[in-house]
PDB file of C-alpha atoms in Angstrom:
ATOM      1  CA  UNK A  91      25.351 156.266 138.493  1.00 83.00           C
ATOM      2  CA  UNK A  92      25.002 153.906 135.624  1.00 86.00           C
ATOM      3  CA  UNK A  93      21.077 154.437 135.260  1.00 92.00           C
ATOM      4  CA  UNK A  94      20.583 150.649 135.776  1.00 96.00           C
ATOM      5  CA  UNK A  95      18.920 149.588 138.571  1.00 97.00           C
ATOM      6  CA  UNK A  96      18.950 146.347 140.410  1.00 97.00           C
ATOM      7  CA  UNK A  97      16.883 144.945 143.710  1.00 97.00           C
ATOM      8  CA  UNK A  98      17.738 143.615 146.442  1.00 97.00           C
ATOM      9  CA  UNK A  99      20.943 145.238 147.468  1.00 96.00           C
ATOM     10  CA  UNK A 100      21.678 142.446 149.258  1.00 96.00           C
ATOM     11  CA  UNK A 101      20.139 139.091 150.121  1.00 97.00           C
ATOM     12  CA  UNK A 102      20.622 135.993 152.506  1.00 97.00           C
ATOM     13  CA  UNK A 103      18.618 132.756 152.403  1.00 97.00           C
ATOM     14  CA  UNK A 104      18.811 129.127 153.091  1.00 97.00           C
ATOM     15  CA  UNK A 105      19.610 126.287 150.622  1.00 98.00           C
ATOM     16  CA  UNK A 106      17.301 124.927 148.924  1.00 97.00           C
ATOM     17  CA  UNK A 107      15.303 128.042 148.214  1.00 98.00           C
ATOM     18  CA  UNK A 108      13.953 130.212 145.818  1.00 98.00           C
ATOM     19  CA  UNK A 109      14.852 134.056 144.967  1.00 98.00           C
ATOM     20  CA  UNK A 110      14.581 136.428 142.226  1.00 98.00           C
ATOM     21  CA  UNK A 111      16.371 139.656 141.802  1.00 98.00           C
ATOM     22  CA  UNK A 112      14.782 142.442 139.817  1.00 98.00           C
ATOM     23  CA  UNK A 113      16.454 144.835 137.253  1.00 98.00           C
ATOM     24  CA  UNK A 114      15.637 148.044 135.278  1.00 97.00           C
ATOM     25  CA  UNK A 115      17.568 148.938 132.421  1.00 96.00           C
ATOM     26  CA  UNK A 116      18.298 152.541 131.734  1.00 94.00           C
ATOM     27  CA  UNK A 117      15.883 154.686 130.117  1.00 92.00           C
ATOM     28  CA  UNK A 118      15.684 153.890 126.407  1.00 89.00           C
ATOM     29  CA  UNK A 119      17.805 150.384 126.473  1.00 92.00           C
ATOM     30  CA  UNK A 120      16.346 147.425 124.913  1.00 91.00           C
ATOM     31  CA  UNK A 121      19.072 144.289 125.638  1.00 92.00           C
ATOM     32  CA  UNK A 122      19.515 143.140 129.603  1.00 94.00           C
ATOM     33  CA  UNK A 123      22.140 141.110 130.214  1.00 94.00           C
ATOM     34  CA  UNK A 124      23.256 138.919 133.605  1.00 96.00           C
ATOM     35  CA  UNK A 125      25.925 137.900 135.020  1.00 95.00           C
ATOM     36  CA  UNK A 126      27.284 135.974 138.064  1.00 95.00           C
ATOM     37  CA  UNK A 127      30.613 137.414 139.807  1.00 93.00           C
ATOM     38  CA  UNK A 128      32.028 134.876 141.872  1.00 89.00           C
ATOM     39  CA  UNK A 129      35.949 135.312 143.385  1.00 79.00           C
ATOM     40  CA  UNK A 130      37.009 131.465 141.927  1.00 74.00           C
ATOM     41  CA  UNK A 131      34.542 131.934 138.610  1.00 73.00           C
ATOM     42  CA  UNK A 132      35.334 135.690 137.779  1.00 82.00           C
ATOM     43  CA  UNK A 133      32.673 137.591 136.005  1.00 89.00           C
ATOM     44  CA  UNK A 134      30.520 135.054 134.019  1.00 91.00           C
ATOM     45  CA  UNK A 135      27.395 136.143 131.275  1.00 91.00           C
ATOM     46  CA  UNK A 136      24.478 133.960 132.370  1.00 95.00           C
ATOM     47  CA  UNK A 137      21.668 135.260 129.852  1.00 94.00           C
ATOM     48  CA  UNK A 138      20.505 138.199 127.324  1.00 92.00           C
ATOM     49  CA  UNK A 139      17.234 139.448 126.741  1.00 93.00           C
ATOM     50  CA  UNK A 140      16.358 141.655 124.077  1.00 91.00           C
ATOM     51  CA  UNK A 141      13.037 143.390 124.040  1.00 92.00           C
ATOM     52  CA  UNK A 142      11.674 140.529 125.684  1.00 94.00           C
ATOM     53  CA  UNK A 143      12.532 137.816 124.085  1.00 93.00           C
ATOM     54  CA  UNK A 144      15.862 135.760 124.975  1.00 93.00           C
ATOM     55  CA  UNK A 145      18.645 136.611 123.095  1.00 89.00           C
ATOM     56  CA  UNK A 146      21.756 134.701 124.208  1.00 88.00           C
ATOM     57  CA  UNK A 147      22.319 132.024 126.688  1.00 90.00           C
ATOM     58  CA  UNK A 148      26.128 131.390 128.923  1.00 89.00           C
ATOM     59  CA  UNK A 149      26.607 129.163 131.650  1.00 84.00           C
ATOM     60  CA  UNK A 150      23.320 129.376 133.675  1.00 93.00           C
ATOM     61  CA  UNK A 151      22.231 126.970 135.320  1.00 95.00           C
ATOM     62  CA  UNK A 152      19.002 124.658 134.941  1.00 96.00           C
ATOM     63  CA  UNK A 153      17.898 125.937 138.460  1.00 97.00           C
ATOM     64  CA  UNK A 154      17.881 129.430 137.269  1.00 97.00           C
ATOM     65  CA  UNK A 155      15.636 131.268 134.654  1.00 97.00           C
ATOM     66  CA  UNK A 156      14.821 134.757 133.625  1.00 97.00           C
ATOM     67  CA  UNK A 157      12.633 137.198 132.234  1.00 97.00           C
ATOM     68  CA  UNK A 158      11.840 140.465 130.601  1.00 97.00           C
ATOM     69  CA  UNK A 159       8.933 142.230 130.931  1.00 97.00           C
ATOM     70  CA  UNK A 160       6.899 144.419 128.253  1.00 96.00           C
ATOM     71  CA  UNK A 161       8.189 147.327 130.440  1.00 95.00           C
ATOM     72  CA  UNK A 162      11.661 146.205 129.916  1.00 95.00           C
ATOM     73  CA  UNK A 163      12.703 145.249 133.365  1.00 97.00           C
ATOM     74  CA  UNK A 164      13.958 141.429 133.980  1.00 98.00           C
ATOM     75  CA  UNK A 165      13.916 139.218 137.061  1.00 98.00           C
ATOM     76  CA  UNK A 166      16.550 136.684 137.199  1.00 98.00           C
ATOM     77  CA  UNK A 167      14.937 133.570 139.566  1.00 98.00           C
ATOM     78  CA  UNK A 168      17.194 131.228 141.486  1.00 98.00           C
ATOM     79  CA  UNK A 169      15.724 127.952 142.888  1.00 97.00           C
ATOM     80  CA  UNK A 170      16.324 125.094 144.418  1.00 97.00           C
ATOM     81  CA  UNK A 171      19.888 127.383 146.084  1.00 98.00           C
ATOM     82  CA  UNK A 172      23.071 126.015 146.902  1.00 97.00           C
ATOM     83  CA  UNK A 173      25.786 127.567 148.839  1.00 96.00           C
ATOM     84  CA  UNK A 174      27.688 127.608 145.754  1.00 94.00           C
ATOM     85  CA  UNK A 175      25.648 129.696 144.370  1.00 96.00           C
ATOM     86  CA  UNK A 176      26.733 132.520 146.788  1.00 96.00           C
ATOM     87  CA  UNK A 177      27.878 135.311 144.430  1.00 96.00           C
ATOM     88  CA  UNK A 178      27.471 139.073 143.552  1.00 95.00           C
ATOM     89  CA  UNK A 179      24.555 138.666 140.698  1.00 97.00           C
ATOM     90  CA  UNK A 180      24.802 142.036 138.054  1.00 96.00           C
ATOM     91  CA  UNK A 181      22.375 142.926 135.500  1.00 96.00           C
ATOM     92  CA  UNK A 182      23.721 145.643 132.472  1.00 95.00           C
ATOM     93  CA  UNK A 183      21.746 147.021 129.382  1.00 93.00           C
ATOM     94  CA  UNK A 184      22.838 148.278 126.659  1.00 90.00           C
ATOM     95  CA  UNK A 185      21.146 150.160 123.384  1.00 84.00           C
ATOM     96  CA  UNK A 186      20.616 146.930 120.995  1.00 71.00           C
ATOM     97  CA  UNK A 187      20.874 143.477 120.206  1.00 65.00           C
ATOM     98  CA  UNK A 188      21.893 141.607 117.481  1.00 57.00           C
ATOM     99  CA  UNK A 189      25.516 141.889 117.117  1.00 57.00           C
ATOM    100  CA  UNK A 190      25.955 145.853 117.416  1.00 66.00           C
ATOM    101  CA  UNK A 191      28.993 147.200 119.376  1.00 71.00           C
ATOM    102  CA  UNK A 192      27.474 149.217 121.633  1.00 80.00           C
ATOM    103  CA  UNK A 193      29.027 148.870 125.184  1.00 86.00           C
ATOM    104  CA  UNK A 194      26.991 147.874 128.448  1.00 90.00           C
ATOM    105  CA  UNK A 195      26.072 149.152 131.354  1.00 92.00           C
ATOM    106  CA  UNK A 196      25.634 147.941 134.336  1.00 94.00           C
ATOM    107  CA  UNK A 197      23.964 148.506 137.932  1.00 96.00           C
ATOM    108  CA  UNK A 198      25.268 148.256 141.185  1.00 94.00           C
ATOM    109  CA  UNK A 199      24.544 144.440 142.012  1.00 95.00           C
ATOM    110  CA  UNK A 200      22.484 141.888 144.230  1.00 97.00           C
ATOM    111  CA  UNK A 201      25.100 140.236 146.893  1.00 96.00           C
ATOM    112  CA  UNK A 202      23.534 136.817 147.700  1.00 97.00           C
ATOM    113  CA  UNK A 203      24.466 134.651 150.074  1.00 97.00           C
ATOM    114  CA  UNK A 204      23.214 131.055 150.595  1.00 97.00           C
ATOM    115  CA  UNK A 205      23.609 129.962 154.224  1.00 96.00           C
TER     116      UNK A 205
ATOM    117  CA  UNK B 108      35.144 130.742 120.010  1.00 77.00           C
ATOM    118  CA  UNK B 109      35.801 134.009 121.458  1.00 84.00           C
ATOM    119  CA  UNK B 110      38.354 134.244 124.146  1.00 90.00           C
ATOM    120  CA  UNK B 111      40.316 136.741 126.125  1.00 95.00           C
ATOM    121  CA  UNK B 112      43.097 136.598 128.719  1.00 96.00           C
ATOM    122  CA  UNK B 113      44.324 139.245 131.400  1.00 97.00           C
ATOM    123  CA  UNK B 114      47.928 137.327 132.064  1.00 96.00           C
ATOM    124  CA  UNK B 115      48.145 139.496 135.504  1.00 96.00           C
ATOM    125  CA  UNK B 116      46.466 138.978 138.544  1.00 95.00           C
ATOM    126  CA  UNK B 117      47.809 142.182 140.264  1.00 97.00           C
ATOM    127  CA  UNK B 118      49.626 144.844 138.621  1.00 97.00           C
ATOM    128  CA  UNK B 119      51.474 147.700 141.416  1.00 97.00           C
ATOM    129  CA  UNK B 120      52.899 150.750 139.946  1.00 97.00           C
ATOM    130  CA  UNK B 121      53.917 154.159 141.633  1.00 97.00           C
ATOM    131  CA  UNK B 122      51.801 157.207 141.765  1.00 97.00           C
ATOM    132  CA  UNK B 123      53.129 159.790 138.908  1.00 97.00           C
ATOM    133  CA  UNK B 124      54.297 156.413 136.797  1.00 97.00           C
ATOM    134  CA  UNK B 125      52.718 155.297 133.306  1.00 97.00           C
ATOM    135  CA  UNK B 126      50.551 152.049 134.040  1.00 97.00           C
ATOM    136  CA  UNK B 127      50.275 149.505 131.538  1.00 98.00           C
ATOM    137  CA  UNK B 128      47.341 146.543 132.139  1.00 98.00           C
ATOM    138  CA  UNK B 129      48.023 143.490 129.370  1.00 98.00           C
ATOM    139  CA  UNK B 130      44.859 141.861 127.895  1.00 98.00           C
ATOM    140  CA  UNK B 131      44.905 139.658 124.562  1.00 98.00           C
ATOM    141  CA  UNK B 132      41.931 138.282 122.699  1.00 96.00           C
ATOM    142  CA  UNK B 133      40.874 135.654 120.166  1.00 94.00           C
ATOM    143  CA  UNK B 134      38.021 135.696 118.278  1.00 89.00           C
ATOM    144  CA  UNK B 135      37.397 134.105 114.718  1.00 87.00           C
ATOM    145  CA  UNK B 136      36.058 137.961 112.950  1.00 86.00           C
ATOM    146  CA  UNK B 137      36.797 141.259 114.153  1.00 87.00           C
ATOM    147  CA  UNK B 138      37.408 141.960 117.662  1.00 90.00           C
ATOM    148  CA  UNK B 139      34.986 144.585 119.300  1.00 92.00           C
ATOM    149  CA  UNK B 140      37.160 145.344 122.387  1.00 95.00           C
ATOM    150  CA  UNK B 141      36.382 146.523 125.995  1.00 95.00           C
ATOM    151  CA  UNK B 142      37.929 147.970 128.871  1.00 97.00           C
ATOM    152  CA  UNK B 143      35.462 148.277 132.516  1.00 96.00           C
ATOM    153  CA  UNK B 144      36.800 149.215 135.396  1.00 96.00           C
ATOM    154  CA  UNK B 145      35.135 148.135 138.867  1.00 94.00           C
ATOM    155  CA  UNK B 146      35.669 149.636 142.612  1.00 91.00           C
ATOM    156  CA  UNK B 147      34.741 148.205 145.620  1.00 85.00           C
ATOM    157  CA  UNK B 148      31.522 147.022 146.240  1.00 80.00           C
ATOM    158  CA  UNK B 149      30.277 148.982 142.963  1.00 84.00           C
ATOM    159  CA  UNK B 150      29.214 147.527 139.483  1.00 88.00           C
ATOM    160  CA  UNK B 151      31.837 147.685 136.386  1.00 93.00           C
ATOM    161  CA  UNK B 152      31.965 150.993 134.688  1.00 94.00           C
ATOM    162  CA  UNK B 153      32.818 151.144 131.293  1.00 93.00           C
ATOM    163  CA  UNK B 154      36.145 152.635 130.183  1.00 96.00           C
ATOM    164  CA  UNK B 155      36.456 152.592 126.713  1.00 96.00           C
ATOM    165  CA  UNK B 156      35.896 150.309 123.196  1.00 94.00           C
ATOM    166  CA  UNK B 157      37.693 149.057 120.189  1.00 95.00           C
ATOM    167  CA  UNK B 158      35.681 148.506 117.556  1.00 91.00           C
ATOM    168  CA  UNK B 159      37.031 149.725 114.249  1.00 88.00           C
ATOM    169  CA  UNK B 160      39.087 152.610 113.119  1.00 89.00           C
ATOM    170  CA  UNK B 161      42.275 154.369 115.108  1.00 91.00           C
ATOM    171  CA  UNK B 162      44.346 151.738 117.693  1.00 94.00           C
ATOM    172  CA  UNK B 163      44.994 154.119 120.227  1.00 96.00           C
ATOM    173  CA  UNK B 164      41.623 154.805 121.752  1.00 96.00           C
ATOM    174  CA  UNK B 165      40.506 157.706 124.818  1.00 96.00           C
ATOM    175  CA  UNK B 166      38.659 156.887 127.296  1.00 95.00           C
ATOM    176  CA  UNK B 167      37.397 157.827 130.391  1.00 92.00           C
ATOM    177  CA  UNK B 168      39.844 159.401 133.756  1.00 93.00           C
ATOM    178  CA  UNK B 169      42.652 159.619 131.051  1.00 95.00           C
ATOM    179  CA  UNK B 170      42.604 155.634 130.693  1.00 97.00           C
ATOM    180  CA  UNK B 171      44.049 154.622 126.840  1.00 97.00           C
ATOM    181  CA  UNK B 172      43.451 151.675 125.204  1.00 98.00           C
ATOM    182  CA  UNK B 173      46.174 150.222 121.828  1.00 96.00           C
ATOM    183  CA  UNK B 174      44.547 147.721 119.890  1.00 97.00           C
ATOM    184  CA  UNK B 175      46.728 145.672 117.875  1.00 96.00           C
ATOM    185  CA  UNK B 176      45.610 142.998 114.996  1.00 95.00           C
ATOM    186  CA  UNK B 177      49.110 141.306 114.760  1.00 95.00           C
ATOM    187  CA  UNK B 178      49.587 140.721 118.454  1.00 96.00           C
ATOM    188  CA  UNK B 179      46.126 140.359 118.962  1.00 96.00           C
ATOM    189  CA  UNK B 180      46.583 142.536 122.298  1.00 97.00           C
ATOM    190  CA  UNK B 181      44.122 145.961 124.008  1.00 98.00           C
ATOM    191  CA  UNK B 182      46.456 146.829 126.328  1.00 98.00           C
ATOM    192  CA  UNK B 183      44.975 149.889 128.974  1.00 98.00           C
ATOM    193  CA  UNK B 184      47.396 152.383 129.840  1.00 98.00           C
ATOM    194  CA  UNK B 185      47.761 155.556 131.508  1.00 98.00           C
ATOM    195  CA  UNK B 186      50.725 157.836 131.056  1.00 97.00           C
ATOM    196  CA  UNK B 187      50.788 159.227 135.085  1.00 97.00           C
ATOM    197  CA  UNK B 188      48.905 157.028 137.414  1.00 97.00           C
ATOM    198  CA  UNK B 189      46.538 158.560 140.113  1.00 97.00           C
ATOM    199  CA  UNK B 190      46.355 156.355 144.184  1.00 96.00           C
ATOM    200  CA  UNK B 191      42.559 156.470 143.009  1.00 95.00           C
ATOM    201  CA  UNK B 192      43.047 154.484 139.821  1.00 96.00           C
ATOM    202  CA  UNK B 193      43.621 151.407 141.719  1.00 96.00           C
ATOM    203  CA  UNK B 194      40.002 149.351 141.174  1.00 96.00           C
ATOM    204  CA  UNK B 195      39.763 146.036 139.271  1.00 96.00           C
ATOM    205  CA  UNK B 196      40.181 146.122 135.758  1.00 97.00           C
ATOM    206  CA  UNK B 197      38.002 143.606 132.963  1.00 96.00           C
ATOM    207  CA  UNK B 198      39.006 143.987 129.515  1.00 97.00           C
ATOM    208  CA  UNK B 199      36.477 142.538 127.372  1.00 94.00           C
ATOM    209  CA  UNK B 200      35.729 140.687 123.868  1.00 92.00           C
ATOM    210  CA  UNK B 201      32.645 140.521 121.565  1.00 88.00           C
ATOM    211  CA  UNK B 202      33.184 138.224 118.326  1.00 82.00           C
ATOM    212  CA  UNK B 203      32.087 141.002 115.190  1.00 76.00           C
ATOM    213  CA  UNK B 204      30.846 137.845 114.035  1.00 74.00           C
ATOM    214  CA  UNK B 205      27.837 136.691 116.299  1.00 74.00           C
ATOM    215  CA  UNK B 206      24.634 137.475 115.972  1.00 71.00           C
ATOM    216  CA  UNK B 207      24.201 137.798 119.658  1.00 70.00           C
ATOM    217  CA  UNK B 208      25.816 140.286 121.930  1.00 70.00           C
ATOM    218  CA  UNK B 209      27.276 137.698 124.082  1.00 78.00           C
ATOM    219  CA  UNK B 210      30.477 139.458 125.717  1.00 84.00           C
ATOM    220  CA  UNK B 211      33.441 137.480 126.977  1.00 88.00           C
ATOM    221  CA  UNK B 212      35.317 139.274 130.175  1.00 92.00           C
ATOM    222  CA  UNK B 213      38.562 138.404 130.957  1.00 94.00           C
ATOM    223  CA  UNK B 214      39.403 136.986 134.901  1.00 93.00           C
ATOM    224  CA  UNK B 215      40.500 140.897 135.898  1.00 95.00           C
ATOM    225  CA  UNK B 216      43.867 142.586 137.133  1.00 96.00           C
ATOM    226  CA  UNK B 217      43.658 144.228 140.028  1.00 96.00           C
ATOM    227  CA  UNK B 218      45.705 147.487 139.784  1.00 97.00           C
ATOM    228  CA  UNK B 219      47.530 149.000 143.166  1.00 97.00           C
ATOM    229  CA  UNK B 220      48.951 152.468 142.648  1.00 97.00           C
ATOM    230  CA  UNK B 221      51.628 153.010 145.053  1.00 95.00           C
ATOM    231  CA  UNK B 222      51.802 156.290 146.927  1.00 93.00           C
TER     232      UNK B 222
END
């Protein structure tokens, strides 16, 4: 067990909707990070948040934005779905930000899939 | 631009045989290097990191990581391979340059030990 949480385990919906999947770091991390696993894309970084604020940006997507609370946890919203957007969605935290080489960890996953 | 390549999809190897999973990077400063490892339906689990220091880096389950500057390789090995070492294996970049902690994962090699 990583420490990191993420909500739903799972999660089916119809195109053209909205969702957002919740995360909580582990105890004590600052930086949450996202990513998209998808079997044709492989594992890509979507967005960072460090203590709040946005730290780095990858290939996400107009339709989707984030967040990160003042108690650290982030929700990653997905709108306007398409079927293509059918992928495992992660969330991993790690220490710091700002270029340190700590490693990240990450939680179990949301499995979406847009019918 | 950071960048890092896993040349092989699949790698098989026999139980009781060393395993060797290839992984080369390019980044423009120094390489912080990682290796996550990720079962079925579970989230990656970090391995091990590169990020200054000895080549040969431990890890976790016996996993070993050689980082070399020249070749700009991190290859993973394992000197005796165990059936429950086969998972799906990222190796990982971070540019020791950027600000950000924006991680680059390779596509994966999914590692079969043979019984």
């Amino acid at each position: 067990d990583s420490g990191v949480t993420q909500t739903p385990k799972h999660l089916i919906t119809a195109t053209g909707q909205r969702v957002t999947l919740r995360c909580s770091p582990r105890s004590g991390d600052l930086s949450v990070y996202w990513y998209q696993q998808s079997l044709d894309q492989g594992l890509q970084f979507l967005i960072q948040y460090y203590n709040g604020e946005e730290r780095a940006k990858g290939n996400i997507l107009e339709r989707f934005s984030a967040q990160q609370f003042p108690d650290l946890h982030s929700e990653l919203n997905l709108s306007s779905l398409e079927l293509g957007d059918s992928a495992l969605y992660f969330c991993a935290s790690s220490v710091a930000g700002g270029g340190s080489s700590y490693e990240q960890y990450f939680g179990p996953g949301t499995r979406l899939t847009v019918t | 631009a950071q960048s890092v390549a896993q040349p092989e999809d699949q790698v098989n190897v026999a139980e009781g045989n060393p395993l060797t999973v290839k992984c080369t990077y390019s980044v423009s400063g120094n390489p912080y290097l990682f290796w996550y490892v990720q079962y079925p339906n579970r989230g990656l689990q970090f391995l091990l990191k590169y990020i200054t220091g000895d080549n040969l880096v431990k890890g976790s389950y016996g996993f070993e990581a050689e980082f070399n500057k020249s070749q700009t390789s991190f290859h993973l090995k394992k000197p005796s391979a165990l059936v429950s070492d086969s998972a799906l294996y990222f190796c990982a970049v971070r540019d020791g340059m950027n600000r950000d902690d924006k991680i680059i994962f390779g596509k994966g090699t999914r590692l079969h030990i043979l019984p």
